[in-house]
mmCIF file of C-alpha atoms in Angstrom:
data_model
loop_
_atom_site.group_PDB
_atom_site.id
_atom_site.type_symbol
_atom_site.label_atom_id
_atom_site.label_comp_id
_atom_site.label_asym_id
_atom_site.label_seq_id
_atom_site.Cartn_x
_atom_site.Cartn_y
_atom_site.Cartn_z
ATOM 1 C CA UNK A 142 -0.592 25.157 1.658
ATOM 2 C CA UNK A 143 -0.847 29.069 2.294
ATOM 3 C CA UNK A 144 0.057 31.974 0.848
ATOM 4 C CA UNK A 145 0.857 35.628 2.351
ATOM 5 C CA UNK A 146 2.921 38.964 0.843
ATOM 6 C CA UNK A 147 6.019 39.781 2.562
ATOM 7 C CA UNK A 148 6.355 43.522 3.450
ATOM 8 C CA UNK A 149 9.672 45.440 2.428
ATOM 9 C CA UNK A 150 11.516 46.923 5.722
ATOM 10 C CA UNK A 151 14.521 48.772 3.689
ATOM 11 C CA UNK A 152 15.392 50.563 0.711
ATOM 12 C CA UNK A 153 17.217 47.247 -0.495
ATOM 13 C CA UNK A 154 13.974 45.231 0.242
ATOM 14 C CA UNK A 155 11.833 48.127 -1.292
ATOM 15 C CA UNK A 156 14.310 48.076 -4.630
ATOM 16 C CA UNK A 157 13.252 44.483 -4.882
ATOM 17 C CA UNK A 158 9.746 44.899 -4.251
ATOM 18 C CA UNK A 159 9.732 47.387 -7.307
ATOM 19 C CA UNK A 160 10.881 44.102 -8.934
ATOM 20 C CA UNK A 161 8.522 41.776 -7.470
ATOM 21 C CA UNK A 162 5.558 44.010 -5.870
ATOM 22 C CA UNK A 163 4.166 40.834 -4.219
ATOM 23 C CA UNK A 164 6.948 38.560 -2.547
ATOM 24 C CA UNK A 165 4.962 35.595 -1.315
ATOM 25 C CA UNK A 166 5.938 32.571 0.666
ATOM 26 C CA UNK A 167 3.979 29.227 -0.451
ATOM 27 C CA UNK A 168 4.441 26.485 2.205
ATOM 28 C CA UNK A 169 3.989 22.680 0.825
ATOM 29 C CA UNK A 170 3.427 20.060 3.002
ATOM 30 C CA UNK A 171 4.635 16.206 1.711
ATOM 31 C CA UNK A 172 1.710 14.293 2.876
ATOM 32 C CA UNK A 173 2.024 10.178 3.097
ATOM 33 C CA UNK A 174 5.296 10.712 1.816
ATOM 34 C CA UNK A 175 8.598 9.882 3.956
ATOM 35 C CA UNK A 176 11.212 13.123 3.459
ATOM 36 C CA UNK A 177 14.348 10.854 3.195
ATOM 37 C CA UNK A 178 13.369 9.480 0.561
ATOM 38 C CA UNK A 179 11.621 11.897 -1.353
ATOM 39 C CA UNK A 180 14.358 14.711 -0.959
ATOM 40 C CA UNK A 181 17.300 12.194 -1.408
ATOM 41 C CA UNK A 182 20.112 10.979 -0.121
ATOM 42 C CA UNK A 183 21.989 14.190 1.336
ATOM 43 C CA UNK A 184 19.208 16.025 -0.095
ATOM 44 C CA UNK A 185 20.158 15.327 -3.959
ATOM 45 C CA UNK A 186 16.663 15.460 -5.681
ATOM 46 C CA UNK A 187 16.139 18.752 -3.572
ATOM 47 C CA UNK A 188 19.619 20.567 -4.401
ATOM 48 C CA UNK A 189 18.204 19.324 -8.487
ATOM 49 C CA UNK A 190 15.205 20.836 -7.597
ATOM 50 C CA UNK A 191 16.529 24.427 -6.198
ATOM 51 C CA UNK A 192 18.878 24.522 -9.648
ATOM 52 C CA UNK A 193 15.895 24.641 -11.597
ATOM 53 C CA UNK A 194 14.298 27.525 -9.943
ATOM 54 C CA UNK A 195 17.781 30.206 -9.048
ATOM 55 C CA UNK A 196 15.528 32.949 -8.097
ATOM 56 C CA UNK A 197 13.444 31.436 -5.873
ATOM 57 C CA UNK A 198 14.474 30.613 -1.929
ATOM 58 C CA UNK A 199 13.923 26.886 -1.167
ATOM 59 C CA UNK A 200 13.818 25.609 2.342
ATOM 60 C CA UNK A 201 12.923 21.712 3.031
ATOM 61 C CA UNK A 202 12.394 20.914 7.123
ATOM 62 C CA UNK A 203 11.243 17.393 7.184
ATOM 63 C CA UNK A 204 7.765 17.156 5.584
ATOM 64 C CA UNK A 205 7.465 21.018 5.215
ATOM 65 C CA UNK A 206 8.926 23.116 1.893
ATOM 66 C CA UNK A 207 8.830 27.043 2.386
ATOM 67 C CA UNK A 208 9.660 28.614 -0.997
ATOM 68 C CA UNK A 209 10.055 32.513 -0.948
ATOM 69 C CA UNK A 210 9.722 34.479 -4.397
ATOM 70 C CA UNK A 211 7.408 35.710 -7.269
ATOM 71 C CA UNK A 212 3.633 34.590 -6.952
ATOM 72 C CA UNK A 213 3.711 33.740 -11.240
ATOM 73 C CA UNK A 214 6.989 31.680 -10.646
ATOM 74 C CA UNK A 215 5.545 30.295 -7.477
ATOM 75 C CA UNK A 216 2.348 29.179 -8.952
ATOM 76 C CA UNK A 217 4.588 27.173 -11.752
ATOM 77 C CA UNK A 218 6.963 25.549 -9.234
ATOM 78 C CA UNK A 219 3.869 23.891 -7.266
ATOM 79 C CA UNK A 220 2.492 22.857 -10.008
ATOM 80 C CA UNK A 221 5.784 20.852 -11.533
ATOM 81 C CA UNK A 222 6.322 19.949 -7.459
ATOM 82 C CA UNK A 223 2.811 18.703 -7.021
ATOM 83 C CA UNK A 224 3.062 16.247 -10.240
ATOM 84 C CA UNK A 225 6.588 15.177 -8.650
ATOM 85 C CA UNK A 226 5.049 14.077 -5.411
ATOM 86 C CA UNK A 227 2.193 12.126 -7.697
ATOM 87 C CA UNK A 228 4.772 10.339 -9.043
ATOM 88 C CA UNK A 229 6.713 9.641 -5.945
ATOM 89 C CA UNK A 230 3.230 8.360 -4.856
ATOM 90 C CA UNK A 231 2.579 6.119 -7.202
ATOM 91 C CA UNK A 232 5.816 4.893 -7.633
ATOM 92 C CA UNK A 233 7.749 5.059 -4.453
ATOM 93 C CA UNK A 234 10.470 6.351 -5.994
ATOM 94 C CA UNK A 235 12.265 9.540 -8.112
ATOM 95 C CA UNK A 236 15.185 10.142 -9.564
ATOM 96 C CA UNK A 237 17.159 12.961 -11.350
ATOM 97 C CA UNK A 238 16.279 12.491 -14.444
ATOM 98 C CA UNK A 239 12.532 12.201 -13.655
ATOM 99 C CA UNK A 240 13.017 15.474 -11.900
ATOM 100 C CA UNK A 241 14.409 16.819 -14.981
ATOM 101 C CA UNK A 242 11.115 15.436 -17.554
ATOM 102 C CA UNK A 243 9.015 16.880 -15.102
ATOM 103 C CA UNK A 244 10.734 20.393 -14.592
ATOM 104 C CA UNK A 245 12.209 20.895 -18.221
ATOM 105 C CA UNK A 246 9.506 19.149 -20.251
ATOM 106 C CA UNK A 247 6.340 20.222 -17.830
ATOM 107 C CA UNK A 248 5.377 16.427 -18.526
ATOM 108 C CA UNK A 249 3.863 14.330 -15.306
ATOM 109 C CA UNK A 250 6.927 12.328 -15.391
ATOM 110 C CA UNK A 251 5.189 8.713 -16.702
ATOM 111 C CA UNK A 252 6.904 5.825 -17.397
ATOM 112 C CA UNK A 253 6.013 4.139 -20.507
ATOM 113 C CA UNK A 254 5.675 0.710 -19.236
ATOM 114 C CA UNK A 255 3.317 -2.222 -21.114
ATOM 115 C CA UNK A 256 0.514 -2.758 -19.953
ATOM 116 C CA UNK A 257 0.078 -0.067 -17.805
ATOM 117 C CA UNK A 258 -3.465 -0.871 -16.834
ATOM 118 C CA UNK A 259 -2.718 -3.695 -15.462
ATOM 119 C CA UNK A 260 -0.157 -2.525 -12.857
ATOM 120 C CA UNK A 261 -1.525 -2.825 -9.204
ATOM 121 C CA UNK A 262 0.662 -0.908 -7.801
ATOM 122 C CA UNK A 263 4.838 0.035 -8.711
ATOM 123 C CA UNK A 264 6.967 -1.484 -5.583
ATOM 124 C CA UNK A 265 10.204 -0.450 -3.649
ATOM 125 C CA UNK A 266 12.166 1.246 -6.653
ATOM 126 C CA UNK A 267 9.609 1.079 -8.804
ATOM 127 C CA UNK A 268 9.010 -2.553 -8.909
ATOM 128 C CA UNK A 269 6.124 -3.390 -11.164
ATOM 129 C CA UNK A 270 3.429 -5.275 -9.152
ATOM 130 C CA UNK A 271 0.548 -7.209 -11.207
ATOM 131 C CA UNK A 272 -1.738 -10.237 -11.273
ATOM 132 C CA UNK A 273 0.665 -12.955 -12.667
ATOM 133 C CA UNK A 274 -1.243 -15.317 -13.492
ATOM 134 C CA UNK A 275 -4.707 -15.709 -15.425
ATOM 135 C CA UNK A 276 -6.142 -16.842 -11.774
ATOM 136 C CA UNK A 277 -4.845 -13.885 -9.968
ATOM 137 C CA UNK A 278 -5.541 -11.502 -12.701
ATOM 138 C CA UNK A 279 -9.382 -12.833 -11.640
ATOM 139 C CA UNK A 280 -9.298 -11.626 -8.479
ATOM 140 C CA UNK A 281 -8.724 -8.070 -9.841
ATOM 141 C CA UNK A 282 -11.577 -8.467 -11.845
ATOM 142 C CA UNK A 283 -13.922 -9.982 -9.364
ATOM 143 C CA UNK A 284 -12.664 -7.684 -7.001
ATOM 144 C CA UNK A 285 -13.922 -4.484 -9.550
ATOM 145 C CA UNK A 286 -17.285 -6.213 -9.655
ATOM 146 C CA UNK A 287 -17.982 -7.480 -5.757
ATOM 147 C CA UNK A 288 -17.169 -6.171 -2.134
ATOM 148 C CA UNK A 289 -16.395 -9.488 -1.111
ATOM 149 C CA UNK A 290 -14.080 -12.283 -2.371
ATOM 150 C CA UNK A 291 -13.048 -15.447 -1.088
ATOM 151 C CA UNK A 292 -9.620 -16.400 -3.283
ATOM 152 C CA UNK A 293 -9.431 -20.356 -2.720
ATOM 153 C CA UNK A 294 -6.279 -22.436 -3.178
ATOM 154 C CA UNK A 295 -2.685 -23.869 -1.885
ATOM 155 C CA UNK A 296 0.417 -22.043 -0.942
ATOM 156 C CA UNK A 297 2.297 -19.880 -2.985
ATOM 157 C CA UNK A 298 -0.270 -18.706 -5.152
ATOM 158 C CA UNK A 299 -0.030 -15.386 -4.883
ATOM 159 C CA UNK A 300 -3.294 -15.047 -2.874
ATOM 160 C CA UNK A 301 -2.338 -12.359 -0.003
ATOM 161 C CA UNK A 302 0.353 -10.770 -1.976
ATOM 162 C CA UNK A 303 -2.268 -9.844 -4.816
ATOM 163 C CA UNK A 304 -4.895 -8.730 -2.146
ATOM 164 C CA UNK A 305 -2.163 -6.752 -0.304
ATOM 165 C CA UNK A 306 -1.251 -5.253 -3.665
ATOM 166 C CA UNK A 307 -4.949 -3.973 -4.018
ATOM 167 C CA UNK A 308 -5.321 -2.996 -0.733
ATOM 168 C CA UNK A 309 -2.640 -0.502 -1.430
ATOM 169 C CA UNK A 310 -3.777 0.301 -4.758
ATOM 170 C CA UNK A 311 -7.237 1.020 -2.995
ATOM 171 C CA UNK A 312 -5.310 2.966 -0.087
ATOM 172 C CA UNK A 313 -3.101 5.099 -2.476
ATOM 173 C CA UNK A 314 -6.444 5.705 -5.031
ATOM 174 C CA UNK A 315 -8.329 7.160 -2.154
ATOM 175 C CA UNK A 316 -10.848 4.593 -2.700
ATOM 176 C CA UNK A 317 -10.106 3.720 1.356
ATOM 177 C CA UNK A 318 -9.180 5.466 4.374
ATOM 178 C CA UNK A 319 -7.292 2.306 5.790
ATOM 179 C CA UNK A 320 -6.148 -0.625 4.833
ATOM 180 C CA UNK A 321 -7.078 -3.604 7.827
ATOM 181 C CA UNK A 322 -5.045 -7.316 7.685
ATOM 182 C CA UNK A 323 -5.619 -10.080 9.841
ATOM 183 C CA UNK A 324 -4.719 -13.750 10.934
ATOM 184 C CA UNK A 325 -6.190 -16.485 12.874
ATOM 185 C CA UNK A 326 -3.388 -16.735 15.152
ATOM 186 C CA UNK A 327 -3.706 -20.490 15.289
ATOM 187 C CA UNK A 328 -0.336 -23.011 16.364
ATOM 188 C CA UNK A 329 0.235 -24.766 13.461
ATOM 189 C CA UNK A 330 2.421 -27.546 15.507
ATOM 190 C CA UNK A 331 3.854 -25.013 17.742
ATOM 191 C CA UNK A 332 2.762 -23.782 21.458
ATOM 192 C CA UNK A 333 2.457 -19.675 20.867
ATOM 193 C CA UNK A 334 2.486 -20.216 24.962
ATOM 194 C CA UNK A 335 6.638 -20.602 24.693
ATOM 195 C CA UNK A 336 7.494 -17.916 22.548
ATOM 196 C CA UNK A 337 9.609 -15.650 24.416
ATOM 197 C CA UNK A 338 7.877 -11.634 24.854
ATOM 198 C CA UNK A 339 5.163 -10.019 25.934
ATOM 199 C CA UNK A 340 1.537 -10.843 23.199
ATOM 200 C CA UNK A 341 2.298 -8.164 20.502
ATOM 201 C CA UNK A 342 5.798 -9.787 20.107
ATOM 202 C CA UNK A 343 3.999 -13.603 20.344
ATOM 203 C CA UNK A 344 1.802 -12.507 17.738
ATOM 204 C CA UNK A 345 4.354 -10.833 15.625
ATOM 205 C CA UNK A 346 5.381 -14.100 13.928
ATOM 206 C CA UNK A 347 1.664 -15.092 12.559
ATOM 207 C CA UNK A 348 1.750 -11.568 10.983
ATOM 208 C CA UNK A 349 4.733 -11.702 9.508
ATOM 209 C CA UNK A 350 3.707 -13.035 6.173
ATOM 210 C CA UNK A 351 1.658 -9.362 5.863
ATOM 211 C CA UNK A 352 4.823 -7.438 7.153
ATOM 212 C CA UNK A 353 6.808 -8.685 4.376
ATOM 213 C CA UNK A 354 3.971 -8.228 1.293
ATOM 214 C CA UNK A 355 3.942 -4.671 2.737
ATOM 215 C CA UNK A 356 7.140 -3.984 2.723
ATOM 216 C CA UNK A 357 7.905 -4.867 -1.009
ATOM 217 C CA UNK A 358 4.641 -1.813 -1.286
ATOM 218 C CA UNK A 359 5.248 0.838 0.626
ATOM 219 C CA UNK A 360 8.718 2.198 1.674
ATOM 220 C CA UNK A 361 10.093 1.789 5.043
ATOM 221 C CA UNK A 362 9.216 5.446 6.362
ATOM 222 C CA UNK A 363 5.804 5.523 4.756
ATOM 223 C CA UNK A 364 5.042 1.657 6.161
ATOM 224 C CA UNK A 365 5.860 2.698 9.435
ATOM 225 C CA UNK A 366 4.177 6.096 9.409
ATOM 226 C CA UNK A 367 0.918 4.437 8.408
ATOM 227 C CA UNK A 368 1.305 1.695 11.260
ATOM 228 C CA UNK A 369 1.680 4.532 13.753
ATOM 229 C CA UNK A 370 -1.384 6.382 12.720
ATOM 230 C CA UNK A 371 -3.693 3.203 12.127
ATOM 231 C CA UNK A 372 -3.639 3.785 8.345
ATOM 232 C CA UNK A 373 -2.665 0.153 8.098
ATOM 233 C CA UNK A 374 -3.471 -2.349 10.754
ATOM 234 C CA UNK A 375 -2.244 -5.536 11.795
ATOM 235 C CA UNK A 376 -3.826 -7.602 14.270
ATOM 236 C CA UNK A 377 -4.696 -11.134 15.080
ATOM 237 C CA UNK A 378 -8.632 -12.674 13.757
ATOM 238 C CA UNK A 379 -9.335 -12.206 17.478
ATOM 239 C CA UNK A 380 -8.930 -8.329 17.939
ATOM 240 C CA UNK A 381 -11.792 -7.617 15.263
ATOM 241 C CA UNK A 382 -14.559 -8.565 17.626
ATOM 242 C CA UNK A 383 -17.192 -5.926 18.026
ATOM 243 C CA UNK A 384 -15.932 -3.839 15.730
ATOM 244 C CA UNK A 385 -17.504 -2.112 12.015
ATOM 245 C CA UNK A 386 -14.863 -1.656 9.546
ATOM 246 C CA UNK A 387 -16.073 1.350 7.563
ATOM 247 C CA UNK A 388 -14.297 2.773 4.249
ATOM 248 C CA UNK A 389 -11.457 -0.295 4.656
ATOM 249 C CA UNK A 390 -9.794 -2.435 2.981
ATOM 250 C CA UNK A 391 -9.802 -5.660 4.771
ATOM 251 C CA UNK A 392 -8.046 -9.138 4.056
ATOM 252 C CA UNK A 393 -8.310 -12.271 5.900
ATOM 253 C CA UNK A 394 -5.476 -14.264 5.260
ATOM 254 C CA UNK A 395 -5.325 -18.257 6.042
ATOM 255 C CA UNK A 396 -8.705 -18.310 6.926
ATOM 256 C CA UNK A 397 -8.865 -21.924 6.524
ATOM 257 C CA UNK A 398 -7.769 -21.523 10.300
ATOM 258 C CA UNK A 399 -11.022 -20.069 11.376
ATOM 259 C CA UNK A 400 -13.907 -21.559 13.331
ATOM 260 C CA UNK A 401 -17.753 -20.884 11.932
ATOM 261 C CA UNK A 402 -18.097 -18.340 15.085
ATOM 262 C CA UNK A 403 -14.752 -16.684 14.121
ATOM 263 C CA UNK A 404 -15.765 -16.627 10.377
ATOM 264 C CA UNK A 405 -19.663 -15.338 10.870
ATOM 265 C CA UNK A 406 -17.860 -12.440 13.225
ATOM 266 C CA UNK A 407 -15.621 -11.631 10.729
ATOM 267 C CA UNK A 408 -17.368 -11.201 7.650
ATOM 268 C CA UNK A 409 -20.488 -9.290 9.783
ATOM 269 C CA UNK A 410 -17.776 -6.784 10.257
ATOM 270 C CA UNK A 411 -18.377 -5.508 6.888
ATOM 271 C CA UNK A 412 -19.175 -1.759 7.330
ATOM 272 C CA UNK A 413 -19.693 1.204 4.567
ATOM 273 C CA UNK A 414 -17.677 1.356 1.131
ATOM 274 C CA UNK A 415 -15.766 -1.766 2.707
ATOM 275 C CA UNK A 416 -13.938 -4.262 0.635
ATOM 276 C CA UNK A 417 -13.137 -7.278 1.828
ATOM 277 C CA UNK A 418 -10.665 -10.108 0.614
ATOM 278 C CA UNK A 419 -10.493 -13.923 2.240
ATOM 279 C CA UNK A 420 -7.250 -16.336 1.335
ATOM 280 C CA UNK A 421 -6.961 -19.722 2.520
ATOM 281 C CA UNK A 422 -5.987 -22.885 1.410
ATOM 282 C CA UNK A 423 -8.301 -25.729 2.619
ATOM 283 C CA UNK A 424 -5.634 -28.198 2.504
ATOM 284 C CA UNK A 425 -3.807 -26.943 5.419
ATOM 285 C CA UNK A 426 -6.450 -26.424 8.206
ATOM 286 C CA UNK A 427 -4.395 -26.874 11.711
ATOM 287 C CA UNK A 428 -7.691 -26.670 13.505
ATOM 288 C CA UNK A 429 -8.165 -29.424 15.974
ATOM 289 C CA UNK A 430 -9.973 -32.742 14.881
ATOM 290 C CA UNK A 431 -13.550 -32.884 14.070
ATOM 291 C CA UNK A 432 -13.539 -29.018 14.011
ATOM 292 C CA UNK A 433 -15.121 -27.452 10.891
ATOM 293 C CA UNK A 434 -12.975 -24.642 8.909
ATOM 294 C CA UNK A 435 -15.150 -21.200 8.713
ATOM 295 C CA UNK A 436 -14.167 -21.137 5.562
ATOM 296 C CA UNK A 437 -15.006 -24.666 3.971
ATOM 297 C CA UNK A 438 -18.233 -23.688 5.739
ATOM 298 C CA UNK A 439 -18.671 -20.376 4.336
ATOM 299 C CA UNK A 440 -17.696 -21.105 0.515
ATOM 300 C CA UNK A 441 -20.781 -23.447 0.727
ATOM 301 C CA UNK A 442 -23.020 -21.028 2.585
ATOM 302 C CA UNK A 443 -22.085 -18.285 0.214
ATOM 303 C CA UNK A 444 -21.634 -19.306 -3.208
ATOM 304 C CA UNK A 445 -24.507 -17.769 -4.619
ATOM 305 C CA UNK A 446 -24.812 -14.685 -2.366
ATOM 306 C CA UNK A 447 -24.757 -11.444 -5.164
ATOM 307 C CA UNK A 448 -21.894 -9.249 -4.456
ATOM 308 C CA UNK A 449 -20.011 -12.311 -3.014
ATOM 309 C CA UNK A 450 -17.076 -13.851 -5.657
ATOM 310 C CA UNK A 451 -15.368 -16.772 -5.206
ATOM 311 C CA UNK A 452 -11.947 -17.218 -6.891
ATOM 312 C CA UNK A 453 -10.196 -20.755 -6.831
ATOM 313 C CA UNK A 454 -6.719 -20.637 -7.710
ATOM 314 C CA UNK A 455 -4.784 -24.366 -8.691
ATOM 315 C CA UNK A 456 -1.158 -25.551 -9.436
ATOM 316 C CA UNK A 457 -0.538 -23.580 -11.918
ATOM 317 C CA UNK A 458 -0.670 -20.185 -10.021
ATOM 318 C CA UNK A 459 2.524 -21.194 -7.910
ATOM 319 C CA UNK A 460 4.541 -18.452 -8.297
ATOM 320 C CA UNK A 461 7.231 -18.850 -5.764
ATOM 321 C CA UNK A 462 10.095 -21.673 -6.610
ATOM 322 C CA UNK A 463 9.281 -23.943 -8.754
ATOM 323 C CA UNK A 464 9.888 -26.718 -6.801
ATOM 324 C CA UNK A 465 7.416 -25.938 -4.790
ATOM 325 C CA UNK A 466 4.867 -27.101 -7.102
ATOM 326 C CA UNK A 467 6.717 -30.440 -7.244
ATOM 327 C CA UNK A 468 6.344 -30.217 -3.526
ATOM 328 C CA UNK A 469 2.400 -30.099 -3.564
ATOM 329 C CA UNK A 470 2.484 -32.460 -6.365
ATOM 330 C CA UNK A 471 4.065 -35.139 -4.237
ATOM 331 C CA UNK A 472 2.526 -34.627 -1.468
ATOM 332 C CA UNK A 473 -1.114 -35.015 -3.749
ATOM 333 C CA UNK A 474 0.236 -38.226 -4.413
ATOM 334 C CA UNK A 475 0.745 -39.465 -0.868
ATOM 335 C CA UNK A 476 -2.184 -37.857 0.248
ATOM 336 C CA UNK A 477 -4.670 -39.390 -2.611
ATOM 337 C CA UNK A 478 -3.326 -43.555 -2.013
ATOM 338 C CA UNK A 479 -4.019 -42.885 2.157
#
């Protein structure tokens, strides 16, 4: 943002200068914030916007507001603009009528929602995304406490989403720089050698499950903005070799798929203000036979390691269809008489 006076050139300019001595123009940049969606479609939320404020010129270019008028006006329309984008940013979304709280009332435009505290994060149009379930609701708390959690159990218990949910918490808090997610990209029964592409679009598929957490986060724009700059980053277990992942948010998801080299690499990644979140569910390991999962392995190694918690989630943290507890059920059964 800047500030500068404008000079009169005319006696018409110079009558309004005797009006306002000091025309200014304040320039506001939208930052992490995609302009379609914040001004609206066909620019609505901005055209509500410029009704509120008749006397001053409002001009929106993509990402970059120029507002022309007095500096005492000026000073109150950032203000009321500023709390709109902090809402827009914590909820990924505005409408009208929180444009009109925020303008006519001076208010920040808050929701009065139950239990606010334990929101993660609000969704695509303001979705409300929390822990769930007692289990999940742990790894938020273990989370607050350690830098490191392994969160233990079988599908569909929420285990990446609620990480991913953090991780942009964490991201949209400040609290990280970047947010960092990553698979073993390990063929569960498939050959990754006959997928049709070139390796990014092979590799695609294993990440997928990430993608589509994100995506219920972040809007489109802003997801894709932050891929482009390496605010977020996708990439298979392999590609995080040699690296230090400082002031990050990292998540390894189905780590049962690792090897103890591929786990030891990983978690030595661990660099300053780091956080780091590993999911798996030791009954699926599609490692080849006789090899050990890195992360059977490392739950033993590092049980009681301080700053190290270990959350295992059961059957009653499913939280997709609920036959898909009936699924693992049966499956228990077969598995248990072999």
């Amino acid at each position: 943002m800047r500030t500068f006076d404008c000079k009169a050139t005319n006696s018409k300019s110079n009558s309004v200068n005797q009006i306002y001595p000091h025309l200014n123009e304040r320039i506001i940049e939208l930052r992490d914030i995609a302009p379609k969606e914040f001004w609206g479609a066909q620019d609505t939320h901005l055209e509500t916007i410029k009704k509120y404020y008749p006397r001053l010129k409002i001009i929106a270019r993509d990402t970059t507001l120029k507002v022309f008028g007095e500096k005492t006006e000026l000073d109150e329309f950032e203000t009321r603009f500023n709390r709109l984008m902090s809402y827009f940013t914590r909820y990924n979304s505005i409408d009208n009528h929180v444009i009109d709280r925020v303008i006519l009332d001076g208010s920040k435009g808050e929701q009065t929602l139950p239990n606010q505290d334990l929101i993660l994060v609000h969704g695509i149009g303001g979705k409300i995304i929390k822990a769930i379930t007692p289990n999940q609701q742990k790894m938020v708390d273990y989370m607050q406490k350690n830098d490191m959690l392994f969160a233990v159990g079988p599908a569909g218990t929420g285990k990446t989403y609620t990480g991913v949910a953090m991780a942009v918490r964490a991201l949209k808090e400040k609290q990280v720089k970047r947010i960092v997610l990553t698979r073993p990209a390990v063929e569960a029964g498939e050959n990754l050698g006959f997928l049709p592409g070139d390796m990014k679009e092979k590799l695609d598929p294993y990440m997928q499950p990430l993608y589509d957490a994100l995506r219920d986060m972040l809007p489109p724009q802003t997801l894709e903005d932050y891929i482009f700059k390496g605010i977020i980053q996708i990439a298979p277990l392999a590609f995080m070799r040699g690296r230090t992942l400082d002031n990050a948010f990292v998540i390894l998801d189905e780590a049962q798929n690792t090897t103890h080299s591929q786990m030891k690499m990983f978690l030595t990644r661990m660099g300053k203000n780091a956080k780091f979140i590993i999911t798996g569910d030791p009954g699926q390991v599609d490692l080849p036979a006789r090899t050990l999962s890195g992360l059977k392995e490392a739950l033993l190694i590092l049980k009681d390691v301080d700053g190290i918690g270990i959350i295992y989630l059961d059957d009653k943290d499913i939280v997709r269809h609920r036959l898909v507890k009936k699924i693992i059920d049966a499956y228990k059964s077969i598995e248990n008489t072999d």
